[in-house]
mmCIF file of C-alpha atoms in Angstrom:
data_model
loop_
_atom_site.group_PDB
_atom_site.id
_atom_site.type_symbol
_atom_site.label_atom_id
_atom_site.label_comp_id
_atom_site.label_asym_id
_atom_site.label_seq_id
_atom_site.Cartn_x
_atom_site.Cartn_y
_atom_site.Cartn_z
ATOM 1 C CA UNK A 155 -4.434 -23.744 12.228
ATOM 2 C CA UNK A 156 -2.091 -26.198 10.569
ATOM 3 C CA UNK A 157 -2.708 -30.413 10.695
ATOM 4 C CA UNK A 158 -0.571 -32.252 12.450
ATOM 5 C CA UNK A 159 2.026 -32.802 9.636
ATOM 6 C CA UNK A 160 2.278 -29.147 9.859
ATOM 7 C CA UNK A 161 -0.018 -28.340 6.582
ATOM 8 C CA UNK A 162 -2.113 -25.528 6.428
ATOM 9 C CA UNK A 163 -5.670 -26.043 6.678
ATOM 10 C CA UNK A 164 -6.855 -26.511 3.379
ATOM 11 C CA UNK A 165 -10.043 -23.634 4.703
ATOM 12 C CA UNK A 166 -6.979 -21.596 5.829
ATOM 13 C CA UNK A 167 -6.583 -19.185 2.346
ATOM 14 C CA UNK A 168 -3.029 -17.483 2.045
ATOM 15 C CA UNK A 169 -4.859 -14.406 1.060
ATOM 16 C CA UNK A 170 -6.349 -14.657 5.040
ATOM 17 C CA UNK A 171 -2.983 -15.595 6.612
ATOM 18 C CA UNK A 172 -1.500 -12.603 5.171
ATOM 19 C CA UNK A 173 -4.224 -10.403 6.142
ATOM 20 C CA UNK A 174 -3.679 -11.255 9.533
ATOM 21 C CA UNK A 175 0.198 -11.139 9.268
ATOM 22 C CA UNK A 176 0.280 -7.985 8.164
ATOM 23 C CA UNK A 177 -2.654 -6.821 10.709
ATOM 24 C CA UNK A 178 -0.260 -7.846 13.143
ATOM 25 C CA UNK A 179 2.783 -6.536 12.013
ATOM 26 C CA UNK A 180 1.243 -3.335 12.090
ATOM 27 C CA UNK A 181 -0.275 -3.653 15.438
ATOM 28 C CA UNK A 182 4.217 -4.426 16.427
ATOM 29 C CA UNK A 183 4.941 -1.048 14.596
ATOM 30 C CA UNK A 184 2.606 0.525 16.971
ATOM 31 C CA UNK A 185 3.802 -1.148 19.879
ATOM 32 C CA UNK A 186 7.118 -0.423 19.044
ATOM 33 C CA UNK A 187 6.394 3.214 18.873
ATOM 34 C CA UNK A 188 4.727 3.366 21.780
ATOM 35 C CA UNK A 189 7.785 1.455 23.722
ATOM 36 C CA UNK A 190 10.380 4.315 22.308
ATOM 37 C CA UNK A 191 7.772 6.671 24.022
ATOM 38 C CA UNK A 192 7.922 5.769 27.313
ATOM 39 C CA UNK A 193 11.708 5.154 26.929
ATOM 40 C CA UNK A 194 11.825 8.320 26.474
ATOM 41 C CA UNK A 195 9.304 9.322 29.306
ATOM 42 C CA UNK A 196 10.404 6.535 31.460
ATOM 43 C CA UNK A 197 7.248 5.644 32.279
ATOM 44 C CA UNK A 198 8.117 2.141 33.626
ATOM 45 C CA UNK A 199 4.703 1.198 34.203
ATOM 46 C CA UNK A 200 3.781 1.434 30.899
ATOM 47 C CA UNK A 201 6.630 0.246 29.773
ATOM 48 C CA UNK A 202 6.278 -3.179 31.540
ATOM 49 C CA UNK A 203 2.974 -3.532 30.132
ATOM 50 C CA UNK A 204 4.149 -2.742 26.267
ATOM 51 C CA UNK A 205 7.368 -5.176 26.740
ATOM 52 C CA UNK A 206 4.547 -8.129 28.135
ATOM 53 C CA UNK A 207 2.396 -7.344 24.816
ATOM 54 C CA UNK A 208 4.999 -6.973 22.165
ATOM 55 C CA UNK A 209 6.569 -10.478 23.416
ATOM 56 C CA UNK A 210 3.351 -12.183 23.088
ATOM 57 C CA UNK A 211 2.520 -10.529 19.837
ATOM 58 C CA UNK A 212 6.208 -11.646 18.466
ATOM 59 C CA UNK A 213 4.949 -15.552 19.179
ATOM 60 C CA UNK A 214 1.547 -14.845 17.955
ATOM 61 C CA UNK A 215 3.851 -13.497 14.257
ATOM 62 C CA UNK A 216 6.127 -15.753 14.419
ATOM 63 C CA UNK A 217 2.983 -18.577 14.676
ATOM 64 C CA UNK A 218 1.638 -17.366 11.789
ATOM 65 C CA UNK A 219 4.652 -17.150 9.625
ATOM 66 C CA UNK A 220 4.976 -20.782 10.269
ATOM 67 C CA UNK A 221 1.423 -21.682 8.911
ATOM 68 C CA UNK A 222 2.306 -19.021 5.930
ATOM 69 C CA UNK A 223 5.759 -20.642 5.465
ATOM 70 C CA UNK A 224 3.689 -24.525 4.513
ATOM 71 C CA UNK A 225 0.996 -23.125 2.694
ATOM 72 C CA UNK A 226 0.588 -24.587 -0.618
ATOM 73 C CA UNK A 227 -0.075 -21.281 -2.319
ATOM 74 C CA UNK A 228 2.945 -19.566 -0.696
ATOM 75 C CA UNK A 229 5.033 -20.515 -4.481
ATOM 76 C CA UNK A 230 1.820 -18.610 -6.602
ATOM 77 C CA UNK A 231 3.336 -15.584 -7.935
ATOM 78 C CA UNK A 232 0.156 -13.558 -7.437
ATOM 79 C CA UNK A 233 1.190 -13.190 -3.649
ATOM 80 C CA UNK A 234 4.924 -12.019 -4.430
ATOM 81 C CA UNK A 235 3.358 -8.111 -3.888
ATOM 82 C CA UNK A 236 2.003 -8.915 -0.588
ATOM 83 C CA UNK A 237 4.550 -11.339 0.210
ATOM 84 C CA UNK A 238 7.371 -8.395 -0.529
ATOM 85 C CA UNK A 239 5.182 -5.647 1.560
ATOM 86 C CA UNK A 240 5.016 -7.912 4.540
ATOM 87 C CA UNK A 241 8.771 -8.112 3.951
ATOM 88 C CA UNK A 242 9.386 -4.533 4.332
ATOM 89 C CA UNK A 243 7.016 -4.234 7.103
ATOM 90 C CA UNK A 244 8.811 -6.832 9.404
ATOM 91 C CA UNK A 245 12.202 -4.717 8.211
ATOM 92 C CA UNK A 246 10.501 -1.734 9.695
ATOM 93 C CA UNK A 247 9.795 -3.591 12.885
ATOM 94 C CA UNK A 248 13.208 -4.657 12.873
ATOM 95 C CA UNK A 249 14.733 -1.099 12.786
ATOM 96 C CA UNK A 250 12.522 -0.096 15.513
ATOM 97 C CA UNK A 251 13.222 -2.323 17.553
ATOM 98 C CA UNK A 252 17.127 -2.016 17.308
ATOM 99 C CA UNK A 253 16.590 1.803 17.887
ATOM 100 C CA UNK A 254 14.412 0.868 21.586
ATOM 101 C CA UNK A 255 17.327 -1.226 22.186
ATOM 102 C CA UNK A 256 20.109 1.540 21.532
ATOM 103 C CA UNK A 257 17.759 3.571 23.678
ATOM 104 C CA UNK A 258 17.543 1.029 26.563
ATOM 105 C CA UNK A 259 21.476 0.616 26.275
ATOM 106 C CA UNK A 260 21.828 4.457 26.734
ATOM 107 C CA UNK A 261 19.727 4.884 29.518
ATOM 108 C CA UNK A 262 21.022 1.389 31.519
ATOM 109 C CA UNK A 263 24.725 3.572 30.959
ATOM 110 C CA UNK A 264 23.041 6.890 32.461
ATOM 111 C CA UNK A 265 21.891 4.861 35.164
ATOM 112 C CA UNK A 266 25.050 3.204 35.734
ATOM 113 C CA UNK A 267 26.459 6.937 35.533
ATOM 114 C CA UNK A 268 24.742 8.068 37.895
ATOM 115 C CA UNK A 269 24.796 5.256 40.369
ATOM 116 C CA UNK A 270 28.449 5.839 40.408
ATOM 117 C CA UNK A 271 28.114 9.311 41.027
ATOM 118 C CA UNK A 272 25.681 8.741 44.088
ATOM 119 C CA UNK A 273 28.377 6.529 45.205
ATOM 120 C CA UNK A 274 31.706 8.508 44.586
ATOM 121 C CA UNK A 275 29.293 11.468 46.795
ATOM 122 C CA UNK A 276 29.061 8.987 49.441
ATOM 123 C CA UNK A 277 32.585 8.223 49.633
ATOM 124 C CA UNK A 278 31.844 4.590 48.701
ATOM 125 C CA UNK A 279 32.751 4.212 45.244
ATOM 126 C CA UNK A 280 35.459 1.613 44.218
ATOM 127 C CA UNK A 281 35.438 1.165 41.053
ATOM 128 C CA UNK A 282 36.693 -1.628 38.667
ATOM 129 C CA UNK A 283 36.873 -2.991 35.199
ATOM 130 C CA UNK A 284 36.214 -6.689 34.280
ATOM 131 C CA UNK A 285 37.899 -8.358 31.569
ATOM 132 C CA UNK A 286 36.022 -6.566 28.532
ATOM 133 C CA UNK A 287 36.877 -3.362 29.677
ATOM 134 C CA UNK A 288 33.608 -2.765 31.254
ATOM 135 C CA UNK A 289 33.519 -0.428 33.922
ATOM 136 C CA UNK A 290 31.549 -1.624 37.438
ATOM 137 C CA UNK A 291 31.389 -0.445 40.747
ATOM 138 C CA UNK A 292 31.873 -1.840 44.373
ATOM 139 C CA UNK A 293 30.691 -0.009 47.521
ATOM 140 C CA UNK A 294 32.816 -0.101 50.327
ATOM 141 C CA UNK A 295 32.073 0.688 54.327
ATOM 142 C CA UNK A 296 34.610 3.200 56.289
ATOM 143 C CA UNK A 297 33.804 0.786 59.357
ATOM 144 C CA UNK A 298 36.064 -1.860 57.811
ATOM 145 C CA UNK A 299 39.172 0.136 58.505
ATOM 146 C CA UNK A 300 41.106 -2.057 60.586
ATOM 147 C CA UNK A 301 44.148 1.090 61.913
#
């Protein structure tokens, strides 16, 4: 907990915040793992439930690198080690997560693939390209035909 001038607790030991940081770093890691999973198996259940915790866990980091960030021990040179390994952790974390998101942006094109394949079959497919280049689709209806 930090006072309101945004000081650590003087109770609140460095050693402890960085305990927990890197508790819950970890616990990301995991999370992140498990996310790439059930990219891969698109299990969207699961997936919803994974994207609700690791958003929640992000604040809950992100909290606590605040309180470590005003600590008065944060400039002791005895926590440089831990201070470097949390470092590398969150880097870790980092990469993951850029790696779900190429995966996410792969599948959304697939989809988008495939949804204009469903549509072309259906005689339906008109597609167009917005001012980036991107590619998008409009249906049309046959009963609009006005010969």
């Amino acid at each position: 907990m930090t006072h309101a001038t945004g000081q650590a607790h003087p109770e609140e030991t460095l050693d402890a915040l960085l305990l927990f940081q890197d508790k819950q770093i970890k616990a990301m890691l995991i999370l992140l793992a498990e996310e790439r999973d059930f990219l891969k198996s698109r299990d969207h259940n699961s997936l919803a439930r994974v994207s609700d915790d690791k958003s929640e866990l992000a604040m809950r980091l992100q909290a606590i690198d605040e309180r470590i960030a005003v600590h008065p021990a944060l400039r002791d040179p005895d926590f440089k080690p831990q201070l470097k390994a949390l470092k590398e952790l969150a880097m870790k974390c980092s990469q993951a997560n850029a790696i779900n998101g190429q995966i996410i942006t792969a599948l959304q094109q697939r989809q988008n693939a495939q949804s204009e394949l469903l549509l072309r079959a259906l005689g339906r497919s008109n597609r167009t390209y917005n001012s980036k280049g991107q590619a998008s689709s409009r249906t049309r209806l046959l009963g609009d035909i006005q010969a």
